[in-house]
CSV table of C-alpha atoms in Angstrom, one decimal:
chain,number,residue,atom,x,y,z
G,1,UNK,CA,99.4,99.0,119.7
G,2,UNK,CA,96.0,99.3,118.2
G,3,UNK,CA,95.2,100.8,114.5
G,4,UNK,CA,92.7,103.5,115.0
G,5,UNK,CA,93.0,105.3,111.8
G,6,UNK,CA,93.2,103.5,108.4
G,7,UNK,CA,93.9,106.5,105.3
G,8,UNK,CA,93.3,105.3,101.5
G,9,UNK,CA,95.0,107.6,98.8
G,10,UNK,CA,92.6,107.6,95.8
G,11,UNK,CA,93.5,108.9,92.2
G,12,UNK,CA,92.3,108.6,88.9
G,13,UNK,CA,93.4,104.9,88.3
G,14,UNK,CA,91.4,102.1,87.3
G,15,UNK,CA,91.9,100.3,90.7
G,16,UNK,CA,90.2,102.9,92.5
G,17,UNK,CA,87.4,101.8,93.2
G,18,UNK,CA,88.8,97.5,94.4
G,19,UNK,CA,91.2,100.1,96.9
G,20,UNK,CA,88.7,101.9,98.3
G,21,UNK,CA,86.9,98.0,99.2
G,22,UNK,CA,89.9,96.7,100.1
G,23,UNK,CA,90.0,100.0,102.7
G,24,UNK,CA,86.7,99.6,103.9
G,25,UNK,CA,87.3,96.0,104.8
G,26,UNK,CA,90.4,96.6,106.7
G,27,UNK,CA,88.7,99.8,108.7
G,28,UNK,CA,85.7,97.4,109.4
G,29,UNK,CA,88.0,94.4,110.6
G,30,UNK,CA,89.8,96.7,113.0
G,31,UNK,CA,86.8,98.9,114.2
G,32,UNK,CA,88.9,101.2,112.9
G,33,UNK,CA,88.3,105.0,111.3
G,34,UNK,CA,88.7,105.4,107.6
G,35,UNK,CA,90.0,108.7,106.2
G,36,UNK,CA,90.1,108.7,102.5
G,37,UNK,CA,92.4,111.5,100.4
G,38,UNK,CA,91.0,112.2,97.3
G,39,UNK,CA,94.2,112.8,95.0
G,40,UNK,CA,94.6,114.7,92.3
G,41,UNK,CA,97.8,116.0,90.2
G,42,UNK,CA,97.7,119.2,88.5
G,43,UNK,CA,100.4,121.0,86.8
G,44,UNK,CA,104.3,120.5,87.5
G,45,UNK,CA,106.9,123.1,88.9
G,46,UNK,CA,107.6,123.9,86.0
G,47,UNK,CA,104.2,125.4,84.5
G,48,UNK,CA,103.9,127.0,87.5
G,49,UNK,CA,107.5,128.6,87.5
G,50,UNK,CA,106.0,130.2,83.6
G,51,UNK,CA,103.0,131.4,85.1
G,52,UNK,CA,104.3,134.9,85.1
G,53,UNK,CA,104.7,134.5,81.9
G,54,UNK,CA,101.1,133.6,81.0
G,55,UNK,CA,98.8,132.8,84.2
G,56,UNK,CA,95.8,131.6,82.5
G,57,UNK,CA,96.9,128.3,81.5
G,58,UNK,CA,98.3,127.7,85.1
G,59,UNK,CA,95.0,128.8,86.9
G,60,UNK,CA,92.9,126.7,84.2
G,61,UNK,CA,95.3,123.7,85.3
G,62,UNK,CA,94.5,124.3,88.9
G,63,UNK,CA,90.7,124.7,88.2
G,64,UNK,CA,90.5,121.5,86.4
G,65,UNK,CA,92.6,119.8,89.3
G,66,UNK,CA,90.1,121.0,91.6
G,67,UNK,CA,87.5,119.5,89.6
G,68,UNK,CA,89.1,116.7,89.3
G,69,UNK,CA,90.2,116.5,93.2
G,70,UNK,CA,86.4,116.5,93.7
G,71,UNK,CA,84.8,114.3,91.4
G,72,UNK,CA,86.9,111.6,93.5
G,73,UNK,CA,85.9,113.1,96.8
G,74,UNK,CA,82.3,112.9,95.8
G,75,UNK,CA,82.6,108.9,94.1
G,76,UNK,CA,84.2,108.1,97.7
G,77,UNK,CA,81.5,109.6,99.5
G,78,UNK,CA,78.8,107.6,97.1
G,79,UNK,CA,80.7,104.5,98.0
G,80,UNK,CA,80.7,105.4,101.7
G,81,UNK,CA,77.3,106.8,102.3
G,82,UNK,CA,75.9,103.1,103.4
G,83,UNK,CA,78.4,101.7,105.1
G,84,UNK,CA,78.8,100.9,108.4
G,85,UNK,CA,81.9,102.4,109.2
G,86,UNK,CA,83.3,105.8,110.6
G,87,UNK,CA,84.9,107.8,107.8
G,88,UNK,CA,86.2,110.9,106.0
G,89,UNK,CA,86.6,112.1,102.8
G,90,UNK,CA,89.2,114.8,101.6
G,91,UNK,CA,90.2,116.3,98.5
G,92,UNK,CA,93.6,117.4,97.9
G,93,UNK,CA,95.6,118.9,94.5
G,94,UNK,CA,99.0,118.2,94.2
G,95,UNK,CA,101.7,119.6,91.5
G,96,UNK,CA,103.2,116.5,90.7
G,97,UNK,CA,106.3,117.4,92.6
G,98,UNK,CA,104.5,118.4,95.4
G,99,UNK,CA,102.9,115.0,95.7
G,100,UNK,CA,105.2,113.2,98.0
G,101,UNK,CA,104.5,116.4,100.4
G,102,UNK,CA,100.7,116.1,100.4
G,103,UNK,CA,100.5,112.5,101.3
G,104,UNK,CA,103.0,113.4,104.1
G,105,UNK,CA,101.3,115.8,105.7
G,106,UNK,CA,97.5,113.9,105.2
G,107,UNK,CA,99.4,110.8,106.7
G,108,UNK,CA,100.8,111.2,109.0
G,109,UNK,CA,98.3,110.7,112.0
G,110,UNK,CA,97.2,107.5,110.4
G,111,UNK,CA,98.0,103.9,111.8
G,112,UNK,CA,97.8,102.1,108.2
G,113,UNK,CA,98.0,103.1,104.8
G,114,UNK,CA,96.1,100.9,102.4
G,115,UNK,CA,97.2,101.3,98.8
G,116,UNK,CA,97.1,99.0,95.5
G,117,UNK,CA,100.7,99.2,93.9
G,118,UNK,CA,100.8,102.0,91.2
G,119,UNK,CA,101.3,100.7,87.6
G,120,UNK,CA,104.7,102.0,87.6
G,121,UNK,CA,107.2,100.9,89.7
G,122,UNK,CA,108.3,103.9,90.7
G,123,UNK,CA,104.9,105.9,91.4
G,124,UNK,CA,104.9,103.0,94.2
G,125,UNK,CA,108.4,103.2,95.3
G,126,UNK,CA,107.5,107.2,95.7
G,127,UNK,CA,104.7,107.0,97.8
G,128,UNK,CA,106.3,103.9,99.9
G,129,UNK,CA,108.6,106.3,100.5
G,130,UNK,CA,106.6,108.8,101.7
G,131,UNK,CA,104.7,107.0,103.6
G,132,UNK,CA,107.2,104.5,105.2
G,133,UNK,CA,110.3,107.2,105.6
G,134,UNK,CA,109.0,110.3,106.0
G,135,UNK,CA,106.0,110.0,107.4
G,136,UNK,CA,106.4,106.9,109.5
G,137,UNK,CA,103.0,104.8,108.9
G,138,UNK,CA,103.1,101.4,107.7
G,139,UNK,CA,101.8,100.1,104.3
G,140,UNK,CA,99.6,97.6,103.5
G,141,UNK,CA,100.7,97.5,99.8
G,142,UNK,CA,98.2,95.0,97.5
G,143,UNK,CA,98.8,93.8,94.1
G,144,UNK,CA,97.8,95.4,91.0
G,145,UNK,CA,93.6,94.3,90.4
G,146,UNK,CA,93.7,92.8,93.1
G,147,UNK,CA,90.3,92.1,95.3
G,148,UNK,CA,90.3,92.2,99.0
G,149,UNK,CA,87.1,92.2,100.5
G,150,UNK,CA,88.4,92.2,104.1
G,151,UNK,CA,92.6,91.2,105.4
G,152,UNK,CA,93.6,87.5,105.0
G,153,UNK,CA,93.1,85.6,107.7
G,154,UNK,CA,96.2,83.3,107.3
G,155,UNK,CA,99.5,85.8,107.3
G,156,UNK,CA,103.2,84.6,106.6
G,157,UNK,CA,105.4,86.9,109.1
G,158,UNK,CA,109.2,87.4,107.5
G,159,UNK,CA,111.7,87.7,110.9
G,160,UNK,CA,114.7,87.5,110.9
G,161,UNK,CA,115.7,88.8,114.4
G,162,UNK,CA,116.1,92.8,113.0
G,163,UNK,CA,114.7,95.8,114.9
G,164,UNK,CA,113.3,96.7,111.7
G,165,UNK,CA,111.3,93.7,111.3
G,166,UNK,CA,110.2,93.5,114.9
G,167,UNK,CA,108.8,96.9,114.6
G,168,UNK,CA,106.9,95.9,111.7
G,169,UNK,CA,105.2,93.2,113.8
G,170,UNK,CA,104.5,95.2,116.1
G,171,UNK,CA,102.6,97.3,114.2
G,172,UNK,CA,100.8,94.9,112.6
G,173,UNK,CA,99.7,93.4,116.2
G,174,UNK,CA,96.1,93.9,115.9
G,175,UNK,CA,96.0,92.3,112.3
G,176,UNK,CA,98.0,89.3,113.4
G,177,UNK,CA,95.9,88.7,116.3
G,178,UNK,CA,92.7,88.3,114.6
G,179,UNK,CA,94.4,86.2,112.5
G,180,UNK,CA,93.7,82.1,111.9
G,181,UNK,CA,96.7,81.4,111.7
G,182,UNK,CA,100.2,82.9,111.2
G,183,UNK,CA,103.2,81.5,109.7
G,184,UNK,CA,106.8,83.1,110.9
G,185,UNK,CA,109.5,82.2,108.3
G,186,UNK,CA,113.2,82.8,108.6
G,187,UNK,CA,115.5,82.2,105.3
G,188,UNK,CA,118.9,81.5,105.3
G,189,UNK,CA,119.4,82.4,109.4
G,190,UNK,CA,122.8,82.8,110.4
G,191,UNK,CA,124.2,79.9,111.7
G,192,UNK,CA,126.2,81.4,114.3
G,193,UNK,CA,123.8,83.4,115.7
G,194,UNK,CA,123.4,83.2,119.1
G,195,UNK,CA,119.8,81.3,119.4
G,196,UNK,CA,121.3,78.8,116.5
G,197,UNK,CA,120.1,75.9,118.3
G,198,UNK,CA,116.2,77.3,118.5
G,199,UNK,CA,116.4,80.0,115.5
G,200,UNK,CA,112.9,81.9,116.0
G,201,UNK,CA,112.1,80.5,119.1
G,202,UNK,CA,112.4,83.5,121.1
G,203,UNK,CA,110.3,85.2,118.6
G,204,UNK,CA,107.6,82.7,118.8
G,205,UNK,CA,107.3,82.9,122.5
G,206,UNK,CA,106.9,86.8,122.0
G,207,UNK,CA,103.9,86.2,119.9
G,208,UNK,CA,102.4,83.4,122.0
G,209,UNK,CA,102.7,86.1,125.1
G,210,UNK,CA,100.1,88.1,122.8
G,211,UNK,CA,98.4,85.9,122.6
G,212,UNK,CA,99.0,84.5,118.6
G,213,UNK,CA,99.6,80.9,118.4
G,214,UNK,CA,102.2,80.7,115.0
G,215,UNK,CA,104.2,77.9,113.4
G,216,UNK,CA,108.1,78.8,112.5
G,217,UNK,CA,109.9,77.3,109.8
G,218,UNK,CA,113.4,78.1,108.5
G,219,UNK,CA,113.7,77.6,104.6
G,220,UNK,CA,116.7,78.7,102.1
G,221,UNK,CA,116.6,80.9,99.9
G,222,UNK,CA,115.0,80.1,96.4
G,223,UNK,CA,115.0,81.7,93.1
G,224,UNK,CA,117.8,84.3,93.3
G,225,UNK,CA,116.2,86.3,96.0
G,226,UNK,CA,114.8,86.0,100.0
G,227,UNK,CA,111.4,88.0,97.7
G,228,UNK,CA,110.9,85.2,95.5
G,229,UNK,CA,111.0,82.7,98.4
G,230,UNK,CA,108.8,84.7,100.7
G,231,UNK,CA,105.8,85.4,98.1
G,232,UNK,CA,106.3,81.1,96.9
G,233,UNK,CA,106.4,80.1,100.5
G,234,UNK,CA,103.3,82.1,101.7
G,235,UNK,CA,101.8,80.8,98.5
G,236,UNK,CA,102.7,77.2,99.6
G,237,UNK,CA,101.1,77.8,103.0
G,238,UNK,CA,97.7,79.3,101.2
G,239,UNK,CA,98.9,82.7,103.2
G,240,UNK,CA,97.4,85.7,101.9
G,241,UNK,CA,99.3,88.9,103.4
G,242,UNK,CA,103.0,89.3,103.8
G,243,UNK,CA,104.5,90.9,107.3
G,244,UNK,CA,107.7,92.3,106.6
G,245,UNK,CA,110.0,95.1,107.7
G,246,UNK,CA,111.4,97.8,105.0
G,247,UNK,CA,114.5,98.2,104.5
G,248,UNK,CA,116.7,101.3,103.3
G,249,UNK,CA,118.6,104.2,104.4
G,250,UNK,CA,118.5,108.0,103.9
G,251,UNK,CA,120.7,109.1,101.4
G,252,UNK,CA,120.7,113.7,100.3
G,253,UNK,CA,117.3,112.7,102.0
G,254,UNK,CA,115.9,110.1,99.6
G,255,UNK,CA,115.3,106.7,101.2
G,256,UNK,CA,117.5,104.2,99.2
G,257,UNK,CA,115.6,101.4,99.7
G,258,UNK,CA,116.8,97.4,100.4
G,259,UNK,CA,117.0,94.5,97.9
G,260,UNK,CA,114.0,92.8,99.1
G,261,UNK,CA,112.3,95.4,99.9
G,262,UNK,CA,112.5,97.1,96.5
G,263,UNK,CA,111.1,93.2,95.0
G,264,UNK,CA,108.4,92.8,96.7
G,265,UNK,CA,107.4,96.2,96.3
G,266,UNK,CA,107.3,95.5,92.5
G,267,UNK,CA,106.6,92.3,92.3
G,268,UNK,CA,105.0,90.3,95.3
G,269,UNK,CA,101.6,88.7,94.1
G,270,UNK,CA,99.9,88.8,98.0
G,271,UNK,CA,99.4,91.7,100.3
G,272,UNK,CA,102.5,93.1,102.1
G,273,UNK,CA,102.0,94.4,105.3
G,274,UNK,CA,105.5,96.7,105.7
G,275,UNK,CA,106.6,99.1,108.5
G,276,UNK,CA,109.9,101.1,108.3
């Protein structure tokens, strides 16, 4: 699989700009196409359920939104003017409620979503969601204020012998590969699985056929959670991305998501790669 299409989701947050960069660097590492979506929320349901009530504050809402919409569109194409890369810029107004929807239907043909996490936890547990779930595109979720020029070149790979995680490597083939090195950890393996006596090894070969050269440890699980231990044991290895799977299930069609899924969403300190 190769990632063709990377898609940034701008708003009007202070990490704009370091998420745009952090974009760039992953569309230029891949040869890739960068499509950027130029967010911006106007009014809710709600005001627009009282606009027959009283339309003008509604329509000044959406003009202001538009505004807004393009003042990012037009900083992203400032930003983008010089560079060296293929790229897009779009602008888009949402409702609030209708936000999930947009960045649906404007992801969906993308191979990577690049995103800094939101300064709530659930803003980014929404559009993980969105993007993971329903649209199917995996995330490349960064810390809050972090920098990232271009992706690490030394990645820590979570398996532990799931579909969910394999597909998640898979996707994130053509980041792995031009990686220096990769690290696959298991925690807490089962010990009667049936490759007990090589736990990972099967894996390993898999990666070595594309190619990857990796080193596989198997660790326990420290600090009350398998998140904890994967962000300290990356750390520990001077790793600077995460390759995970993401967990959850669909429930009155809201993903639910996993344990560790929903802690390193919130609190991982590295980049986490994740693919549903």
């Amino acid at each position: 699989m190769s990632i063709q299409t990377v898609t940034t989701i701008l708003t009007e947050s202070d990490q704009a700009a370091s998420q745009l960069q952090a974009a760039i660097g992953t569309a230029r590492a891949l040869d890739a196409h960068l499509h950027v979506l130029a967010l911006a929320t106007g009014f809710d349901q709600m005001a627009m359920m009282g606009a027959a009530l009283d339309p003008v504050p509604v329509r000044l809402g959406v003009e202001d939104s538009i505004a807004r919409a393009k003042a990012l569109g037009d900083q992203a194409n400032a930003r983008l003017k010089d560079e060296d890369i293929r790229w897009n810029v779009e602008t888009v107004v949402g409702t609030g409620a209708s936000d999930a929807t947009e960045i649906i239907r404007h992801t969906r043909f993308s191979d990577l979503v690049v995103q800094h996490r939101s300064e709530t936890h659930g803003g980014t547990s929404h559009l993980a969601e969105a993007v993971l779930f329903d649209a199917g595109v995996p995330l490349l979720l960064l810390p809050q204020d972090m920098q990232m020029a271009a992706p690490p070149d030394k990645i820590l790979v979570s398996w532990d012998e799931s579909p969910t995680a394999l597909r998640a490597v898979r996707q994130a083939l053509p980041l792995l590969a031009k990686a220096s090195y990769v690290h696959v950890v298991m925690v807490d393996p089962p010990k009667d699985a049936p490759d007990r006596s090589d736990p990972g090894g099967a894996f390993a070969q898999y990666l070595s056929r594309q190619g990857i050269k990796c080193e596989l440890s198997v660790c326990n699980q420290i600090g009350g959670s398998i998140a904890s231990t994967l962000d300290r044991r990356a750390t520990e290895l001077d790793c600077g991305m995460i390759v995970m799977g993401a967990y959850g299930h669909s429930r009155l069609r809201q993903a639910i998501f996993g344990g560790t899924t929903r802690s390193i969403l919130s609190d991982a300190t590295l980049p986490v790669f994740m693919a549903h």
